[in-house]
Coordinates of C-alpha atoms in Angstrom, one line a residue:
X17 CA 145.5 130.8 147.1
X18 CA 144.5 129.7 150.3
X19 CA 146.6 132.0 152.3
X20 CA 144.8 134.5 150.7
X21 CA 141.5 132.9 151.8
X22 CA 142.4 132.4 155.1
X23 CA 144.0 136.0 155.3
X24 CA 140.2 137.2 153.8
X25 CA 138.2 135.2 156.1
X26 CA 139.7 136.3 159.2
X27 CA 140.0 140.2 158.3
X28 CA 136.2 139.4 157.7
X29 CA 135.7 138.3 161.3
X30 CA 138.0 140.8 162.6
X31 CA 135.4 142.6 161.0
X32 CA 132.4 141.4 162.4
X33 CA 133.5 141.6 165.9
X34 CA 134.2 145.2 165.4
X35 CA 130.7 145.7 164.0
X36 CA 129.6 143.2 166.9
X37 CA 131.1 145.4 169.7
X38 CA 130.1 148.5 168.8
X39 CA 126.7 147.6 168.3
X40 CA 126.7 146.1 171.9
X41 CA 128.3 149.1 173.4
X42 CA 125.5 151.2 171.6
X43 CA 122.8 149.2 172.7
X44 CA 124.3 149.7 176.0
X45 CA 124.3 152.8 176.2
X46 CA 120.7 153.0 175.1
X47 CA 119.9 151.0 177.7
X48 CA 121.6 152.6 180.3
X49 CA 120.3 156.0 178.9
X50 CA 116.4 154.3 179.7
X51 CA 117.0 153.0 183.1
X52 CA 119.0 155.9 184.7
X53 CA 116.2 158.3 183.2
X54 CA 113.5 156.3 184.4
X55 CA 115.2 156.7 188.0
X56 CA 115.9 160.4 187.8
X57 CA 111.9 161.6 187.0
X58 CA 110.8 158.9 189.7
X59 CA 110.0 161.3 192.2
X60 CA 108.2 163.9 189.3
X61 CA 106.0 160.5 188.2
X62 CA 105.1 159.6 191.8
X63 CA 104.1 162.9 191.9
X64 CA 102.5 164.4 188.5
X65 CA 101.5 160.9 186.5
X66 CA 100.2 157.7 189.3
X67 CA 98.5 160.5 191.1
X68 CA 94.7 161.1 189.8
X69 CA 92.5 159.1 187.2
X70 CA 93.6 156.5 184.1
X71 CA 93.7 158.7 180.9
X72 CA 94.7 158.0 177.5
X73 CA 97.9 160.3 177.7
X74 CA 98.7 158.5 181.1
X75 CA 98.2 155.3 179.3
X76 CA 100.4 156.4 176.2
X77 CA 103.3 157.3 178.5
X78 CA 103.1 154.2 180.5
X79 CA 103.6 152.4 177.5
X80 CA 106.4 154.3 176.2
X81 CA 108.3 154.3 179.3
X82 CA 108.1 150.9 180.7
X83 CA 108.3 148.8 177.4
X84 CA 111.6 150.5 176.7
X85 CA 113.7 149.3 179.8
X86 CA 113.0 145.5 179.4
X87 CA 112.7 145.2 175.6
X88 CA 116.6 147.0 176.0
X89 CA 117.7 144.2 178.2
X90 CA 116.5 141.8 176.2
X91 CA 118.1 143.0 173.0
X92 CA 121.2 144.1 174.9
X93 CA 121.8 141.3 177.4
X94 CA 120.5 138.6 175.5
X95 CA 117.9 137.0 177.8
X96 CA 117.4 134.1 178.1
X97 CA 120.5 132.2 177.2
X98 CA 121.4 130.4 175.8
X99 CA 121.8 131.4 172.1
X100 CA 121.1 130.1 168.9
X101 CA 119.4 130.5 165.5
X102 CA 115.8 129.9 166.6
X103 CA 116.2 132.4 169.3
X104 CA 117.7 135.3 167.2
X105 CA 114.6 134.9 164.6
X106 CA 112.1 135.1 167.7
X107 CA 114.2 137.8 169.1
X108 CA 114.0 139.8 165.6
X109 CA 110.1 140.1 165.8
X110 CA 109.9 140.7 169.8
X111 CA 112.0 143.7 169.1
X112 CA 110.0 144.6 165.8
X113 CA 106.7 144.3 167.9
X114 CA 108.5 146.6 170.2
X115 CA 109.5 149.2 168.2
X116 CA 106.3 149.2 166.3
X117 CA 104.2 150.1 169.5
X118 CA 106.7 152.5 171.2
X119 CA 107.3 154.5 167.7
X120 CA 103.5 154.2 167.4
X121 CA 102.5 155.7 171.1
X122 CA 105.0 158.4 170.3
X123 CA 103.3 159.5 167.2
X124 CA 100.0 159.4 168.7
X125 CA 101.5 161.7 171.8
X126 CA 102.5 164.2 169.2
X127 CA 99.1 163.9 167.0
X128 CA 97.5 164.8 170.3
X129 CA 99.2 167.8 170.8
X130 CA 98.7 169.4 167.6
X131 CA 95.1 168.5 167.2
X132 CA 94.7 170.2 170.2
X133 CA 96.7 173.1 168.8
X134 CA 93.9 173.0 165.8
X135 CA 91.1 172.1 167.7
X136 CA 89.1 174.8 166.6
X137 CA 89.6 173.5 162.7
X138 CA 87.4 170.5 162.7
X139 CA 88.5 169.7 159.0
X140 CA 92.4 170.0 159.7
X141 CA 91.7 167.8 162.8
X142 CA 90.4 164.8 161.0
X143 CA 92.9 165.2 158.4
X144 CA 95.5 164.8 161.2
X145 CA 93.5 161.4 162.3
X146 CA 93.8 160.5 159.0
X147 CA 97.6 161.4 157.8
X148 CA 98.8 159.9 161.0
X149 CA 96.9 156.4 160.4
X150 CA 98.2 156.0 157.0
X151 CA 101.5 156.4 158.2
X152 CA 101.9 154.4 160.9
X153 CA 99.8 151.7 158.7
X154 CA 102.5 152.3 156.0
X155 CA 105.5 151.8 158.9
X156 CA 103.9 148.8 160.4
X157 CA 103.4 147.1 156.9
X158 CA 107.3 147.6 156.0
X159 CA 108.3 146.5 159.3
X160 CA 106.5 143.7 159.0
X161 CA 108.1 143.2 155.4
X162 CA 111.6 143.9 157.3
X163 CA 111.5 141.6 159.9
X164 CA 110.3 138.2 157.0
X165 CA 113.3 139.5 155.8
X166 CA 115.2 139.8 158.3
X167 CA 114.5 136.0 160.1
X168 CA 115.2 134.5 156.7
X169 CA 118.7 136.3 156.5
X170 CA 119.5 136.0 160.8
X171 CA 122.4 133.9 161.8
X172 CA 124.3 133.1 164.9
X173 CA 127.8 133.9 164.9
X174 CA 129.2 131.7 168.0
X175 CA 132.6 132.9 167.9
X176 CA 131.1 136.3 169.6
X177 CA 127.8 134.8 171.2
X178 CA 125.5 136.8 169.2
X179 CA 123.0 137.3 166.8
X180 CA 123.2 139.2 163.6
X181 CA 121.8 139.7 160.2
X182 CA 123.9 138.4 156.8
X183 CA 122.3 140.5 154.2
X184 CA 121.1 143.8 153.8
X185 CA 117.4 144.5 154.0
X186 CA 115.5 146.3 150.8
X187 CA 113.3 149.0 151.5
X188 CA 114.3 148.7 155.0
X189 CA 116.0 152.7 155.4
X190 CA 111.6 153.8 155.2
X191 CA 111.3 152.3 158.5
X192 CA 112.4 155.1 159.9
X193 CA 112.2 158.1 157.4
X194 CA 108.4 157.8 156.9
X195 CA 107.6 158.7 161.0
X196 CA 110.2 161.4 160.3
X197 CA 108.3 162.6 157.4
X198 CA 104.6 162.7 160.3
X199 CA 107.3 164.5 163.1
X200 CA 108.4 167.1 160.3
X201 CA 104.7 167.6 159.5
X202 CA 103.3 167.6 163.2
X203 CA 106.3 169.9 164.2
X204 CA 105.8 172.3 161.0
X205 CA 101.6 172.5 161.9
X206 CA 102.7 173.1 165.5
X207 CA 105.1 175.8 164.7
X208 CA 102.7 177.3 162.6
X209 CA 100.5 178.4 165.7
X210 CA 103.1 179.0 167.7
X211 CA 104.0 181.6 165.3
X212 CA 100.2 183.0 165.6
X213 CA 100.2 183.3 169.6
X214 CA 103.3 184.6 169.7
X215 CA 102.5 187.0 166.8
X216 CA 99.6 188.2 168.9
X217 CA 100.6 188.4 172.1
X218 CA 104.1 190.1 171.1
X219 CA 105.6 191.9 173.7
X220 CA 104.1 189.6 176.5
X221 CA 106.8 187.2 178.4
X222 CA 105.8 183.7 176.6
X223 CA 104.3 181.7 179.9
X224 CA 106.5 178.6 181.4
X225 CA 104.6 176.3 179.5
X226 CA 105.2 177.7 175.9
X227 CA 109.0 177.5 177.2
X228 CA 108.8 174.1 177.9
X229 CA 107.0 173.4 174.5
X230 CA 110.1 175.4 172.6
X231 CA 112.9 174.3 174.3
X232 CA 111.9 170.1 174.9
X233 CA 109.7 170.3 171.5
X234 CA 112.5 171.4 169.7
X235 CA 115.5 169.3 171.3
X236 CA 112.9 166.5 170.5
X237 CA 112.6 167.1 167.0
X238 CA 116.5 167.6 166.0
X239 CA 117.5 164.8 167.8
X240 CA 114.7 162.6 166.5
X241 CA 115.4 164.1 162.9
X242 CA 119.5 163.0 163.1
X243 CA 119.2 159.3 164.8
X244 CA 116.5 158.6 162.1
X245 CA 118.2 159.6 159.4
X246 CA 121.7 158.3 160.7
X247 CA 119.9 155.0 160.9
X248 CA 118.4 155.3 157.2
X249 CA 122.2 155.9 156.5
X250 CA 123.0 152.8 157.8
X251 CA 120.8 149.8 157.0
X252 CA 120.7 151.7 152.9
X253 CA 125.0 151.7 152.6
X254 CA 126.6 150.4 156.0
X255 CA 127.4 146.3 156.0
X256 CA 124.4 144.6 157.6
X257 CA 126.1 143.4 160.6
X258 CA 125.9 147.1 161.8
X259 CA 121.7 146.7 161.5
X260 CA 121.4 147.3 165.5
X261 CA 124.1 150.4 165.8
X262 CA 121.8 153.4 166.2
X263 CA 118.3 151.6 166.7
X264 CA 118.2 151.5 169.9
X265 CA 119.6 154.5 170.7
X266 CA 116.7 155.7 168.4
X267 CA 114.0 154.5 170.7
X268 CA 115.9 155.2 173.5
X269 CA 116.1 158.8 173.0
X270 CA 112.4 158.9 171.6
X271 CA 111.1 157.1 175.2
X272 CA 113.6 159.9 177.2
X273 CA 112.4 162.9 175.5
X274 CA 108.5 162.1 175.1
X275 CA 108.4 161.0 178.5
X276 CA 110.3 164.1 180.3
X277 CA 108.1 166.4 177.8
X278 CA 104.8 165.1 179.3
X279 CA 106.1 165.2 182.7
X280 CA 107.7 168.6 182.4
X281 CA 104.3 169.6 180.9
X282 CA 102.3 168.1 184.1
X283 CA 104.9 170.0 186.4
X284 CA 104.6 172.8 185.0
X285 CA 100.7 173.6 184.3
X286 CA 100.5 172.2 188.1
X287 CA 102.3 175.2 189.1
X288 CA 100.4 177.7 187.1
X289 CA 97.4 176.4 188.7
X290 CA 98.5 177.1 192.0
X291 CA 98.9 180.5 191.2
X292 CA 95.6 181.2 189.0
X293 CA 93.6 183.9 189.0
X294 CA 89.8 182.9 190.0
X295 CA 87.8 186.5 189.0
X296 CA 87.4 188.4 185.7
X297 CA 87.9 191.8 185.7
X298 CA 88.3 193.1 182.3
X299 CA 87.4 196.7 181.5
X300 CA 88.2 198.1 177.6
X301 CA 87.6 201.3 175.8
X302 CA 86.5 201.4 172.2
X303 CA 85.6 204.1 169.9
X304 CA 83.2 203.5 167.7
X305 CA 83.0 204.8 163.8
X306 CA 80.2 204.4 161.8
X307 CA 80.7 200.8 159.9
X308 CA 83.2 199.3 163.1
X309 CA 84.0 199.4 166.5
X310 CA 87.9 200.2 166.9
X311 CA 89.7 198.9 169.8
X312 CA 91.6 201.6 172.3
X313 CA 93.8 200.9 174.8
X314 CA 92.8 198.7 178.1
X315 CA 94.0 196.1 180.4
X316 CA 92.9 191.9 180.0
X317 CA 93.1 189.9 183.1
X318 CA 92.9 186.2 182.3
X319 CA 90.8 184.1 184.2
X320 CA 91.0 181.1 185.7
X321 CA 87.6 179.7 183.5
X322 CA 89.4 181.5 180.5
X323 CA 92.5 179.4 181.1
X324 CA 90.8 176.2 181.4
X325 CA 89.5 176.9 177.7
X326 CA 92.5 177.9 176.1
X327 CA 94.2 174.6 177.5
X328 CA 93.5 173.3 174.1
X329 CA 91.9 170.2 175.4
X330 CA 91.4 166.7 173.7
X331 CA 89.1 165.7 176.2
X332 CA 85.8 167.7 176.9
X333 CA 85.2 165.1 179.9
X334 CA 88.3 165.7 181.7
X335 CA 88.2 169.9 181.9
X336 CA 88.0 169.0 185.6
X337 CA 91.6 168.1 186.3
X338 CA 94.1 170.5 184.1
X339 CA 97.3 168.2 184.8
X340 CA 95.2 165.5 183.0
X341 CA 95.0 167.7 180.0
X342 CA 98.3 169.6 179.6
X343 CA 100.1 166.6 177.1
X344 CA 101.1 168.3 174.9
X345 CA 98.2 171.4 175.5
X346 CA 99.7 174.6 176.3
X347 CA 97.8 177.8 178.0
X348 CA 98.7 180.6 175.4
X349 CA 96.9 183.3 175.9
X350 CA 94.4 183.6 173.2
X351 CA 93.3 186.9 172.6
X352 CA 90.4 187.9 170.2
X353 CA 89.9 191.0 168.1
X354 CA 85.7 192.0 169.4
X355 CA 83.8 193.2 166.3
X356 CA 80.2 194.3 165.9
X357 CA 78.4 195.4 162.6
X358 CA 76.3 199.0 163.0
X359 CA 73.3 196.5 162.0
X360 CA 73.0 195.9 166.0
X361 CA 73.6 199.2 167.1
X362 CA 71.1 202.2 167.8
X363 CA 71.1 205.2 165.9
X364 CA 72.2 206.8 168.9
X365 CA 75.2 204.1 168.8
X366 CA 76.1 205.6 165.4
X367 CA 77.4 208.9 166.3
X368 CA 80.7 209.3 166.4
X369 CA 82.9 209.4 169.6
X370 CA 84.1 207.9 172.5
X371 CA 82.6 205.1 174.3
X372 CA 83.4 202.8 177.2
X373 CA 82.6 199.3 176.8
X374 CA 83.1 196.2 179.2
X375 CA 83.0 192.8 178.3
X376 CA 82.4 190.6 180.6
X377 CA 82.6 186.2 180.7
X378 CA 79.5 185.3 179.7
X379 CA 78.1 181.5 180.5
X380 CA 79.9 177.8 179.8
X381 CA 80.0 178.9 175.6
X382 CA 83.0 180.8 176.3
X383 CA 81.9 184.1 174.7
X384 CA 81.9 187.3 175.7
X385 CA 79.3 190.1 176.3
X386 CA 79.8 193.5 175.4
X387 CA 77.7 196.0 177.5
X388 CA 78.4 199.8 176.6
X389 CA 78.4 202.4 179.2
X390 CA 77.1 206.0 178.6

């Protein structure tokens, strides 16, 4: 009989070193992840982020980006040493707080974005505000549920000079599926007018920033999507001493891929800018019919003022600098259908047959003014 116990207790810490090393290796490799990336866009953040004023998406990324590296050395490297029980429980709520503030900036990055998308639906907007504050109230409560748990059921093993959890965690798998659940509805709203501008402006070469908006939006939310739910997996059926295997890989990859999207975005409407047009010359032929005036064929040339308004702003006080307003804003060419009821025509306006029109930029409210040429 106690063979068989000593036979049990050491496949068990066979066990739990092979749980222990992987999870260091993975935490590594998070943290590796974080530092080279934060070397490889130095010279793009020296250039496109410390340049200009303080604003809140400049704010959000400097969070995101420089929390990450030293809360992975922490967590990886176990600093400051040496170990034991009291440290691990203080260690479990400095990486809660952690994770709690970069999962929350991340959110708020991608809220930005798409009530700038829907800007012009005031109702949608605040209902945005609203669905994102529940549920990052709702994460930070069961993280904060998680982690009592968690420094009730932390112990130090000292055979591998590390810290670990002995029980599973309740409830603990929502942590992450309930910011999946506000990335699947931001990305669903956001795709949703992408589908509109792209449905209107068919046959027109999308610009460089709506590729940068597919292609890193999109590599954002898949992987996002599969490291939350493989961590879900995880702390609801995996042993507990795997707790820490894909977690910080999680937050590693949401720091990388937030922070290149904003920069890429900076970069990108930077270069557009160079290159803007700075007069309006738009000339259009309509025919008019009784009851409607139907649109013939013409040429638009977008303006630079016209750009500046379709950068889907978050902040009116900062139109003055576009690479302060381009997080997650993209310049899609918005084109609008003209219309005008007979009610405001002359009888002579009536008849039927053809008429040139021009429309011209009007003043600051961003309309336009049709003037009909004889």
């Amino acid at each position: 009989m106690e063979a068989t116990l000593s036979e049990d207790a050491v496949d068990e810490a066979i066990m739990k070193l092979l749980h222990f090393t992987l999870t260091r290796y993975a935490n590594t490799a998070a943290c590796t992840l974080v530092i080279y990336d934060l070397f490889l866009t130095l010279d793009d953040t020296l250039e496109y982020i410390w340049k200009g004023r303080l604003t809140l998406p400049k704010v959000l990324y400097y969070i995101t980006r420089y929390t990450t590296p030293p809360l992975l050395l922490v967590v990886t490297h176990r600093i400051p040493l040496p170990l034991d029980i009291g440290y691990c429980q203080r260690l479990a709520w400095v990486a809660g707080a952690g994770q709690v503030l970069i999962n929350g900036c991340s959110l708020f990055i991608m809220s930005l974005r798409v009530r700038a998308l829907w800007r012009t639906s005031p109702r949608i907007t605040l209902g945005i505000r609203v669905f994102y504050t529940i549920g990052w109230m709702a994460t930070l409560i069961l993280v904060i549920i998680s982690l009592q748990s968690i420094q009730k059921y932390t112990e130090y093993y000292a055979f591998a000079d590390t810290c670990y959890v002995d029980n599973r965690i309740p409830y603990m798998f929502l942590v992450t599926l309930i910011p999946l659940a506000i990335e699947f509805v931001f990305t669903t709203m956001t795709a949703i007018k992408t589908y509109q501008n792209v449905r209107i402006i068919t046959g027109v070469p999308l610009t460089p920033l709506f590729r940068v908006f597919i292609r890193d939006g999109f590599l954002y939310f898949c992987t996002i999507t599969f490291l939350g739910i493989s961590n879900a997996v995880v702390w609801a059926f995996l042993p507990s001493t795997l707790m820490y295997l894909g977690l910080y890989i999680y937050f590693a990859c949401m720091t990388t891929f937030i922070c290149r999207f904003y920069i890429n975005l900076l970069k990108v409407a930077n270069e557009q800018r160079a290159t803007m047009p700075s007069r309006l010359s738009t000339k259009l032929e309509f025919r008019s019919r009784r009851e409607e005036l139907i649109m013939g064929e013409g040429e638009f040339e977008v303006t630079e003022s016209m750009i500046r308004r379709d950068l889907f702003v978050d902040d009116e006080e900062n139109l003055d600098e576009i690479q302060q307003d381009v997080l997650g804003h993209y310049m899609l060419p918005r084109i609008q259908i003209v219309t005008a009821s007979t009610s405001s025509l002359t009888a002579g306006d009536r008849t039927e047959g053809d008429r040139e029109v021009e429309i011209r930029d009007s003043t600051d409210s961003g309309q336009a003014i049709v003037q009909s040429k004889e």
